[in-house]
Tab-separated table of C-alpha atoms in Angstrom:
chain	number	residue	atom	x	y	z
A	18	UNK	CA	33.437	139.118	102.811
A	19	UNK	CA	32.375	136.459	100.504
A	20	UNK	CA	28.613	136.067	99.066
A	21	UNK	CA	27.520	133.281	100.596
A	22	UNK	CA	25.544	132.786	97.042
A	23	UNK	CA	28.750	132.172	95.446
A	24	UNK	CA	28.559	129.010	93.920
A	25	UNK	CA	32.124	128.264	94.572
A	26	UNK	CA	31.695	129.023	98.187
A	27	UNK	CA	28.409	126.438	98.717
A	28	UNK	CA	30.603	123.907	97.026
A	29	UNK	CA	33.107	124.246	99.193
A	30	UNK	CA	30.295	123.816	102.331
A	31	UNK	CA	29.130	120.850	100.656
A	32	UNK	CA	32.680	119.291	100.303
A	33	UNK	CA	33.287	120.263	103.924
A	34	UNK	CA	29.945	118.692	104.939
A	35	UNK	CA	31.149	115.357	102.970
A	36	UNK	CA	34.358	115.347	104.538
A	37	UNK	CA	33.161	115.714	107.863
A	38	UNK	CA	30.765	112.653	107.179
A	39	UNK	CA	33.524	110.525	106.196
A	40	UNK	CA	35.392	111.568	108.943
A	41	UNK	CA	32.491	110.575	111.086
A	42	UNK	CA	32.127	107.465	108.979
A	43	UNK	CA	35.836	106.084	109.487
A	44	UNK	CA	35.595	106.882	113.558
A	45	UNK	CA	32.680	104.450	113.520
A	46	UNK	CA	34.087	101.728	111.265
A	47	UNK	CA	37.041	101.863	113.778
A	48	UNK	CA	34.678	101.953	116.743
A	49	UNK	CA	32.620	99.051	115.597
A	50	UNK	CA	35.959	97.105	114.609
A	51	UNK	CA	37.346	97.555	118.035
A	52	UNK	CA	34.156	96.551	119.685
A	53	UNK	CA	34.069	93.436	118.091
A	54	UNK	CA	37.675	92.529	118.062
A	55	UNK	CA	37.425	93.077	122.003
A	56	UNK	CA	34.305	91.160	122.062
A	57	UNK	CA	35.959	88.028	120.354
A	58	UNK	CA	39.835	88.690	122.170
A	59	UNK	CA	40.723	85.900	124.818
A	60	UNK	CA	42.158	88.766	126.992
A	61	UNK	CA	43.548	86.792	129.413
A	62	UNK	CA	45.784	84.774	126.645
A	63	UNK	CA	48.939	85.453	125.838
A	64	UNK	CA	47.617	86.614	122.396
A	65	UNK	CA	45.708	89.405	123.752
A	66	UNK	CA	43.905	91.812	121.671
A	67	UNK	CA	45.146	94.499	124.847
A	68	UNK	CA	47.432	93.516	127.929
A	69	UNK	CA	44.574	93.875	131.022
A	70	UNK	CA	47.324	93.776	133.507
A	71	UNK	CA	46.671	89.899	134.202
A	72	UNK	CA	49.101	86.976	133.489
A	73	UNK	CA	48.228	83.728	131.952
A	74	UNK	CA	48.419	80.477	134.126
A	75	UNK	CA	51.647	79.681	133.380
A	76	UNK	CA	53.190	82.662	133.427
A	77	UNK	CA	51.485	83.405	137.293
A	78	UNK	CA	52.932	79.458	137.980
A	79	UNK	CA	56.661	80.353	136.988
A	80	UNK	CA	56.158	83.917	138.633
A	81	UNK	CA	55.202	82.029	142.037
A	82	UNK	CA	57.837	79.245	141.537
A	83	UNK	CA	60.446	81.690	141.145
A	84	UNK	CA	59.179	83.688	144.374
A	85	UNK	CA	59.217	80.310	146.255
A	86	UNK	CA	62.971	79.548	145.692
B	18	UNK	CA	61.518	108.585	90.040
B	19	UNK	CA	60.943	109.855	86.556
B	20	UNK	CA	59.040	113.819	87.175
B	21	UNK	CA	56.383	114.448	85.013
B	22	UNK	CA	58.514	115.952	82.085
B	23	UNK	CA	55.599	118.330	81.323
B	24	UNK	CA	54.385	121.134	83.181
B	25	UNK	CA	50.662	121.152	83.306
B	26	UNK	CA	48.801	124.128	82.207
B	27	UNK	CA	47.066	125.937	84.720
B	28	UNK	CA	43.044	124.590	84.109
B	29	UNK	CA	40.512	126.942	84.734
B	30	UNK	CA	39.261	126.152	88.057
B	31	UNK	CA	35.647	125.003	88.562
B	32	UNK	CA	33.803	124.016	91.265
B	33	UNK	CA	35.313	120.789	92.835
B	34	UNK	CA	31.951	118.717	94.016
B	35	UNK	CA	32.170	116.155	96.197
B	36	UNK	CA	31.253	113.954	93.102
B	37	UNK	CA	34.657	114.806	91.852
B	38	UNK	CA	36.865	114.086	94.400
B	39	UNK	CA	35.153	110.546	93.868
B	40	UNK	CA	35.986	110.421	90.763
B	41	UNK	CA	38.952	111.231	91.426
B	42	UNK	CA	39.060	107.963	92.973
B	43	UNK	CA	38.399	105.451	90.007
B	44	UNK	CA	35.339	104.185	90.933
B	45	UNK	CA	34.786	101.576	88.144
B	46	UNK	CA	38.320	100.132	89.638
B	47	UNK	CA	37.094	100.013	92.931
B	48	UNK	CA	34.090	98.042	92.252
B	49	UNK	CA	36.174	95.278	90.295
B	50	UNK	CA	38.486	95.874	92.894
B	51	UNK	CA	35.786	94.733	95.509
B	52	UNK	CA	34.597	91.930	93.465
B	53	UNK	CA	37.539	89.872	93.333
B	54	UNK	CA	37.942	90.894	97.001
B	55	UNK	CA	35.049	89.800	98.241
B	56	UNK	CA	35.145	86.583	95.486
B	57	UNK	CA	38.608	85.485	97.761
B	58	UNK	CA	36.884	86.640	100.922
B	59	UNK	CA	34.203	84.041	100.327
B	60	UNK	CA	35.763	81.522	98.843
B	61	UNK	CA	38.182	81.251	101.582
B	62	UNK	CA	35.848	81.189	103.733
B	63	UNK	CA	34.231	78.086	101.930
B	64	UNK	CA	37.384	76.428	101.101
B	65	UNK	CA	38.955	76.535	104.427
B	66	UNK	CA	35.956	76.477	106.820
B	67	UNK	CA	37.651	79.880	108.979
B	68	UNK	CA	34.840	82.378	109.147
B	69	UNK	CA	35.416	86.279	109.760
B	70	UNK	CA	32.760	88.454	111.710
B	71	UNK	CA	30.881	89.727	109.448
B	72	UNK	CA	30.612	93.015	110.013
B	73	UNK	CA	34.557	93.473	109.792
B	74	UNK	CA	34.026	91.575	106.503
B	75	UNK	CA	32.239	94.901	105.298
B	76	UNK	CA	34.660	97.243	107.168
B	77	UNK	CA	37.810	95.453	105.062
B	78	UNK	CA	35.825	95.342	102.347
B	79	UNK	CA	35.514	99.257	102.937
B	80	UNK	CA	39.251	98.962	103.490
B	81	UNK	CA	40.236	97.340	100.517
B	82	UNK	CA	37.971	99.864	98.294
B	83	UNK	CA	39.085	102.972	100.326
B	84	UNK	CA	42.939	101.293	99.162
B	85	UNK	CA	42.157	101.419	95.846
B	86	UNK	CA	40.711	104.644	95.715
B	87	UNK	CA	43.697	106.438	97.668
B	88	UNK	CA	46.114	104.585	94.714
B	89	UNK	CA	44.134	105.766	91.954
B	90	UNK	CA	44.284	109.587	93.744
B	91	UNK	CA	47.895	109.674	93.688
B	92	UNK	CA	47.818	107.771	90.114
B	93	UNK	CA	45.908	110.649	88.878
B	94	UNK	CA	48.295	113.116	90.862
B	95	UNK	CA	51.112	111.828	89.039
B	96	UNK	CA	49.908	111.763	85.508
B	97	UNK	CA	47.719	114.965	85.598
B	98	UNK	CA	50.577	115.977	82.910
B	99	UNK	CA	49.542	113.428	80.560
B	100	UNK	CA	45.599	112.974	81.149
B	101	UNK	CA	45.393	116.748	80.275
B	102	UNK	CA	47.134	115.647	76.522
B	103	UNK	CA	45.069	112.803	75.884
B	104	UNK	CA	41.314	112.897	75.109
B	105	UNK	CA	40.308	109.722	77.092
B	106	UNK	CA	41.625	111.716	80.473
B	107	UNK	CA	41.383	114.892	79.237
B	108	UNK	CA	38.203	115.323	81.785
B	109	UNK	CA	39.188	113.835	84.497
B	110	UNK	CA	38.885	115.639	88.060
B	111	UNK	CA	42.710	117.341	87.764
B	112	UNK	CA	42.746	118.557	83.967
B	113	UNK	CA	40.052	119.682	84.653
B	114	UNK	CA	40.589	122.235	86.593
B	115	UNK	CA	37.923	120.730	89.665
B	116	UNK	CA	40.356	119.047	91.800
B	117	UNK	CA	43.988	120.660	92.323
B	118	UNK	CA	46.781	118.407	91.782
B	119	UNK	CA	47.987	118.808	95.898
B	120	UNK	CA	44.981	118.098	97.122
B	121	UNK	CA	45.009	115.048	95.083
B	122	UNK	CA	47.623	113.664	96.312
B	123	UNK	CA	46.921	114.579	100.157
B	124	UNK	CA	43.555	112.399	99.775
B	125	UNK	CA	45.624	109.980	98.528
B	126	UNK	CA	48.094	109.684	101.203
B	127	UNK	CA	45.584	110.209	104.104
B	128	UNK	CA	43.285	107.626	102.362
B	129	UNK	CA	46.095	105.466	102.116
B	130	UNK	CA	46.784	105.262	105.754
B	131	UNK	CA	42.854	104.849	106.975
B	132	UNK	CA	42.471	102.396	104.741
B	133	UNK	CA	45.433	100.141	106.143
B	134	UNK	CA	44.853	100.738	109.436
B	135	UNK	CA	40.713	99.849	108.921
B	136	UNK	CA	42.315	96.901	106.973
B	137	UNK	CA	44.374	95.593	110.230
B	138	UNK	CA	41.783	95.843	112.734
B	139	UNK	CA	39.155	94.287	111.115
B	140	UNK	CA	41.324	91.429	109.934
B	141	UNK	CA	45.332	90.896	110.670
B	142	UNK	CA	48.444	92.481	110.488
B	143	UNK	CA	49.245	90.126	106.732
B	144	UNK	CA	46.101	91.217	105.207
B	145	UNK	CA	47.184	95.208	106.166
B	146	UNK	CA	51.011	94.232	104.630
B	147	UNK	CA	49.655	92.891	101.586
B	148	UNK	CA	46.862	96.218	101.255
B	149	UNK	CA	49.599	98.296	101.582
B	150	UNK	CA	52.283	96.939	99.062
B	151	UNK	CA	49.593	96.878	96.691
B	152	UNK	CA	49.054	100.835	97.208
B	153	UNK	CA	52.829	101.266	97.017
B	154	UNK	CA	52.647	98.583	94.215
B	155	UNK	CA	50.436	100.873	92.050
B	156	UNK	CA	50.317	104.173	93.075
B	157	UNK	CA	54.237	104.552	93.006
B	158	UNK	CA	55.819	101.394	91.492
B	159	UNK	CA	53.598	101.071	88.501
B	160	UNK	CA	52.344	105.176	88.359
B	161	UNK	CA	55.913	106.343	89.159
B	162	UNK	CA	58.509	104.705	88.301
B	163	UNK	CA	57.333	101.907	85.101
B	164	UNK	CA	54.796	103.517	83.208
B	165	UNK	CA	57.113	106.246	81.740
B	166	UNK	CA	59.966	103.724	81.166
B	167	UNK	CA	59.318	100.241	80.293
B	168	UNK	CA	57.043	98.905	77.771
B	169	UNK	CA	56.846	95.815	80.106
B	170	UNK	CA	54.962	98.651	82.614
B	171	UNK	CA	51.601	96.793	82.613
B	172	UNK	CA	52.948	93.173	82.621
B	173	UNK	CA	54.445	94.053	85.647
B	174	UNK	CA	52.062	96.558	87.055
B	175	UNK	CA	49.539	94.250	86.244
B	176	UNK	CA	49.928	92.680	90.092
B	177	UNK	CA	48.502	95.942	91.627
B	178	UNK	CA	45.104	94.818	90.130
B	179	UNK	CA	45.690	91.396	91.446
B	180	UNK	CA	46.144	91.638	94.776
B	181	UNK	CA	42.615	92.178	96.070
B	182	UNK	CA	41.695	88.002	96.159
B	183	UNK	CA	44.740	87.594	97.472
B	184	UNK	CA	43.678	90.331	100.649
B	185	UNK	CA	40.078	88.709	100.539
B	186	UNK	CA	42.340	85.231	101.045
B	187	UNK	CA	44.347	86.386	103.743
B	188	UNK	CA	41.702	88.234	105.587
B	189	UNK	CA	40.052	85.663	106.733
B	190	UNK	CA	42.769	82.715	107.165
B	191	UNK	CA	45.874	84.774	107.832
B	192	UNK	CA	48.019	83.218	105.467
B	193	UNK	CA	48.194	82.304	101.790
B	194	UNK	CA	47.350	79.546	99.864
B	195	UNK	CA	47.896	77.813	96.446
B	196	UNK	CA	44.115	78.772	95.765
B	197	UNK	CA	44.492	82.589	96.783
B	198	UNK	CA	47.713	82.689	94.303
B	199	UNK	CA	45.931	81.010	91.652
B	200	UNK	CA	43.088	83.831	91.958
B	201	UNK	CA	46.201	86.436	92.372
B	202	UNK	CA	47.931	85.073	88.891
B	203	UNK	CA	44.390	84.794	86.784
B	204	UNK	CA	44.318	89.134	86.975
B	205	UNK	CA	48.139	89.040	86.770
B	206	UNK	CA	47.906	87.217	83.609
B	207	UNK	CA	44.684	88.674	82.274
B	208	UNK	CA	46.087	92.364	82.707
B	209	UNK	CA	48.542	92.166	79.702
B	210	UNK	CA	45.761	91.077	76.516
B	211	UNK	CA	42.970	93.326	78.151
B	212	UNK	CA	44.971	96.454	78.465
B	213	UNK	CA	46.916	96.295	75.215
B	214	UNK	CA	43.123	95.744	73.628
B	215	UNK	CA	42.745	99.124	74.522
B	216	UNK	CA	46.423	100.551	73.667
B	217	UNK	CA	46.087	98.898	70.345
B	218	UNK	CA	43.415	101.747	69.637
B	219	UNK	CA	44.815	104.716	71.561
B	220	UNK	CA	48.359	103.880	70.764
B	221	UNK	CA	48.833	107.256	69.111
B	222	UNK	CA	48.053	109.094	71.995
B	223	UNK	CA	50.426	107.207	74.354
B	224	UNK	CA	52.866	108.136	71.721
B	225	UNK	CA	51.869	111.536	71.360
B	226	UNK	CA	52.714	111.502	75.637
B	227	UNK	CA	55.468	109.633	75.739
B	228	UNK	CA	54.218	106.803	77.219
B	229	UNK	CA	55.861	103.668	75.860
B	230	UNK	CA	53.270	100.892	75.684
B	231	UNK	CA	53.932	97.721	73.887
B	232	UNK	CA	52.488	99.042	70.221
B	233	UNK	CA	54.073	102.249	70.651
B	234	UNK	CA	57.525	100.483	71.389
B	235	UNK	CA	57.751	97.604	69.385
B	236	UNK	CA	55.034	98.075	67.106
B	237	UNK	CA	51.238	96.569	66.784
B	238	UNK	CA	52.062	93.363	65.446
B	239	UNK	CA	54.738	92.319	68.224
B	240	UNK	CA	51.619	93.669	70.656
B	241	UNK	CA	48.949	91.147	69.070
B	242	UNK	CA	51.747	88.225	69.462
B	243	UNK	CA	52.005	89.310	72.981
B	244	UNK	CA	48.353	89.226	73.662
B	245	UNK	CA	47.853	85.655	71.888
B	246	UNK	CA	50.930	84.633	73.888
B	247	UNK	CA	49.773	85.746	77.534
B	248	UNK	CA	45.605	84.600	76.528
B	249	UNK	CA	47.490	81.302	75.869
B	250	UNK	CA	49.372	81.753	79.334
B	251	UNK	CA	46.464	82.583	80.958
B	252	UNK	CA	44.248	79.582	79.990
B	253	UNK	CA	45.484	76.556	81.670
B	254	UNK	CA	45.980	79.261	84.811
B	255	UNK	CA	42.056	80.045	84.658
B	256	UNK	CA	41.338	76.402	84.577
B	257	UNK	CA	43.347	75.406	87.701
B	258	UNK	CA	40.750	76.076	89.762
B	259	UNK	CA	38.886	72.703	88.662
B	260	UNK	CA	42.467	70.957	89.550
B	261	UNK	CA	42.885	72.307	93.314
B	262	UNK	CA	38.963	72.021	93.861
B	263	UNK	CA	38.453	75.648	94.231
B	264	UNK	CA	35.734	75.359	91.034
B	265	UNK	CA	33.377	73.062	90.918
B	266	UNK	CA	31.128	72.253	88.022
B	267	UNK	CA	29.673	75.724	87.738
B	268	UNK	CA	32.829	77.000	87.472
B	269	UNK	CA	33.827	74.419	85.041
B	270	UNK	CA	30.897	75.450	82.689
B	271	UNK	CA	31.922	79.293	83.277
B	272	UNK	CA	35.753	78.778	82.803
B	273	UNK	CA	36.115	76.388	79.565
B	274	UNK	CA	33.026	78.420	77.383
B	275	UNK	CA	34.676	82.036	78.059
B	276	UNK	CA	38.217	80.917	78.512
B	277	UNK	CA	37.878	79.822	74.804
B	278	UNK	CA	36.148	82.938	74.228
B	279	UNK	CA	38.773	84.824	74.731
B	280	UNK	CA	41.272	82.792	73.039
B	281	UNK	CA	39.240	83.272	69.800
B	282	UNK	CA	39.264	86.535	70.361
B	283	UNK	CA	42.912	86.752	70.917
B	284	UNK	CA	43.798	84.638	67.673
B	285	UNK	CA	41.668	86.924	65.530
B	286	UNK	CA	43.303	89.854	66.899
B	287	UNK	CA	46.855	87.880	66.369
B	288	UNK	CA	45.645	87.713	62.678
B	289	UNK	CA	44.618	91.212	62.372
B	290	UNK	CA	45.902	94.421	60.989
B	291	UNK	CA	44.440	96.120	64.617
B	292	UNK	CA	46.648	99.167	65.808
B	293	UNK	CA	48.339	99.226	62.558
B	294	UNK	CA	48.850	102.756	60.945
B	295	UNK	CA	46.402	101.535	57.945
B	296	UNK	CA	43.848	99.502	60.100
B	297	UNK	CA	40.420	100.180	59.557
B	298	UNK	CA	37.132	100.979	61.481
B	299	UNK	CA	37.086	97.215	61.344
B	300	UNK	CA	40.114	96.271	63.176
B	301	UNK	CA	39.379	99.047	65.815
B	302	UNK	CA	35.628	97.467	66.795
B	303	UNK	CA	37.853	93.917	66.922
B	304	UNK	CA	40.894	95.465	69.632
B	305	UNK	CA	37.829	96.955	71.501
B	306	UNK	CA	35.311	94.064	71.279
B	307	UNK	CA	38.434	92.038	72.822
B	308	UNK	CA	38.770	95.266	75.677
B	309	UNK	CA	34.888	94.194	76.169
B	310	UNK	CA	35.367	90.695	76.298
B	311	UNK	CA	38.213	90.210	78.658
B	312	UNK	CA	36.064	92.557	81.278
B	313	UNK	CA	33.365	90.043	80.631
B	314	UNK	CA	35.962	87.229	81.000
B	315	UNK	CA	37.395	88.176	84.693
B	316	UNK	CA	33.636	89.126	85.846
B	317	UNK	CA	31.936	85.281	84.649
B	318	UNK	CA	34.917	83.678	86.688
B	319	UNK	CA	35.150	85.471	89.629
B	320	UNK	CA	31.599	85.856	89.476
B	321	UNK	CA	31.393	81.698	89.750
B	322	UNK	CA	33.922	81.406	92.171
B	323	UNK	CA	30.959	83.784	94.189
B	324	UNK	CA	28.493	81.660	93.271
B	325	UNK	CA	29.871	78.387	94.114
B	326	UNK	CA	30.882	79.350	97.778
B	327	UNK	CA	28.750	82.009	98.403
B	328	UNK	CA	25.305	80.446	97.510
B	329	UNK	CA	26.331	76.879	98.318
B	330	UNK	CA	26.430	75.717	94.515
B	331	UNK	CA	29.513	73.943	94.713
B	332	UNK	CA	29.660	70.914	93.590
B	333	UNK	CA	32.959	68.911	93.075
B	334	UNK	CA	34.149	68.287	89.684
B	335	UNK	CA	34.476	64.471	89.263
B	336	UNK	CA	31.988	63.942	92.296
């Protein structure tokens, strides 16, 4: 069992605590980024950020046209 | 892919802090690298009247940083061989002994890939592209494959340092521009006279490594013709800011002072003995007051391209 004075050993803590801070870090920064990009997305264009399972007008149009004939 | 040629000796190991692994990193590169970023971020912003949110302006601005980091990782990876031989690198995280040399290059790589994906979803898909050729760019074009081969390796490598405008650009417009390749071609062309500055001093140990840089290759004096020749390259380049209407008058004072500056500099280099094998104390405070300079040089432009869009001091040249 290792000392848990040895120098090398509360180094490696401290790297693992800085690690799992960035790690944190970079789930936020792609939290936030999502969240915004969602927040500013036209979802119902046909340049959505996500497809939410509705159509644009003129694709619902040539969906009921077709239906029609 | 030329191998290191050398095996490096095992360092003693010491304890890695997490100060290290940043170092590991090049920070003084990422901060220029996030100047000029943030100086194309802006000024297309200005320029083209597109804004970006601006919190995803600091999470690709993060990004951009994190790319430069992960490039200088596996940079330092890669030439752990060499830094350990030369007393400039010789302390660095790897020779060391406080960072080992796979763990290096998994930061890297990992790094690498957060720091493209953070790039694409807080700006576009162009802005990721460009982030990541200019990781590939450096970290294995440049590192891997011209450094150890070509004397030409920092004309050429010299684009890794100027891509970051050119992200800032793109980031916020989604496409390029004359102005965003202007800002691209003023690092491209600045790279050559301020790195060979420095090789003009510590061309003995690139020799001693095997690197061939231009004074190691073909000699100091073909080196200081070189570095008058791109400075003279460079100059009109700098200046066409005030053409497209990117500068303004502040940028006009900045640009035309310094961008003479540096010429002077260059011509009493070009007229030196610097990097010779019987140059002086002299000639060595000349090479490395020119290495000063030209850091000087891109910081006062960039910094008034900042100035001009980012604190509304533009004002257009000619009314």
């Amino acid at each position: 069992m290792k000392d848990s004075n040895d120098p090398a050993l509360a180094a490696q803590r401290r790297r693992n605590l800085w690690l799992g801070l960035a790690l944190f870090g970079f789930v936020v920064l792609v939290g936030v980024s999502t969240a915004i990009r969602l927040q500013d997305a036209a979802l119902t264009d046909d340049n959505s950020f996500y497809f939410n399972g509705s159509m644009s007008v003129p694709a619902v149009s040539e969906t009921v046209l077709e239906l029609v004939e | 892919m030329t191998q290191p040629d050398v095996v490096l000796d095992s360092p003693e190991r010491t304890v890695g802090t997490a100060g290290d692994y940043l170092e590991l990193m090049k920070p003084r590169i990422i901060m220029l690298v996030v100047f000029t970023f943030i100086a194309g971020l802006v000024a297309a912003q200005s320029v083209t009247g597109l804004v970006i949110n601006p919190v995803l302006a600091i999470v690709a601005t993060i990004a951009v940083s994190l790319g430069s980091g992960a490039a200088g990782a596996i940079n330092m990876w890669f030439d752990a061989d060499i830094d350990a031989r030369m007393a400039r690198t010789a302390t660095r995280p790897i020779p060391s002994g406080a960072v080992p040399r796979e763990e290096a290059l998994s930061l890297g790589i990992i790094i690498s890939a957060m720091s493209v994906l953070l790039m694409w979803m807080a700006s576009n898909v162009l802005a990721a592209v460009i982030l990541a050729i200019s990781i590939v760019y450096y970290g294995v074009f440049y590192t891997m494959l011209l450094k150890r081969r070509t004397p030409q390796n920092i004309v050429i490598g010299g684009a890794a340092g100027a891509f970051p405008p050119l992200i800032g650009w793109v980031a916020v417009t989604g496409a390029m521009s004359v102005d965003a390749w202007i800002l691209f071609a003023i690092i491209f062309f600045w790279t050559p006279p301020h790195f060979w500055a420095l090789s003009l001093v510590a061309h003995k140990e690139y020799e001693r490594v095997g690197v061939p840089m231009l004074p190691v290759t073909h000699g100091a004096r073909a080196t200081r013709k070189q570095m008058l020749a791109y400075t003279l390259i460079l100059t009109p380049i700098a200046l066409a800011p005030l053409l497209t209407g990117l500068g303004g008058i502040v940028y006009a004072f900045v640009s035309v002072p310094v961008s003479l500056g540096f010429i002077y500099f260059a011509v009493r280099i070009y007229r030196s003995r610097a990097g010779d094998a019987d140059a002086g104390d002299k000639e060595r405070k000349l090479a490395m007051s020119m290495f000063a300079f030209s850091i000087l040089y891109l910081f006062l432009l960039f910094a008034a391209v900042l100035a001009e869009h980012g604190f509304n001091l533009y004002m257009p040249v000619g009314g």
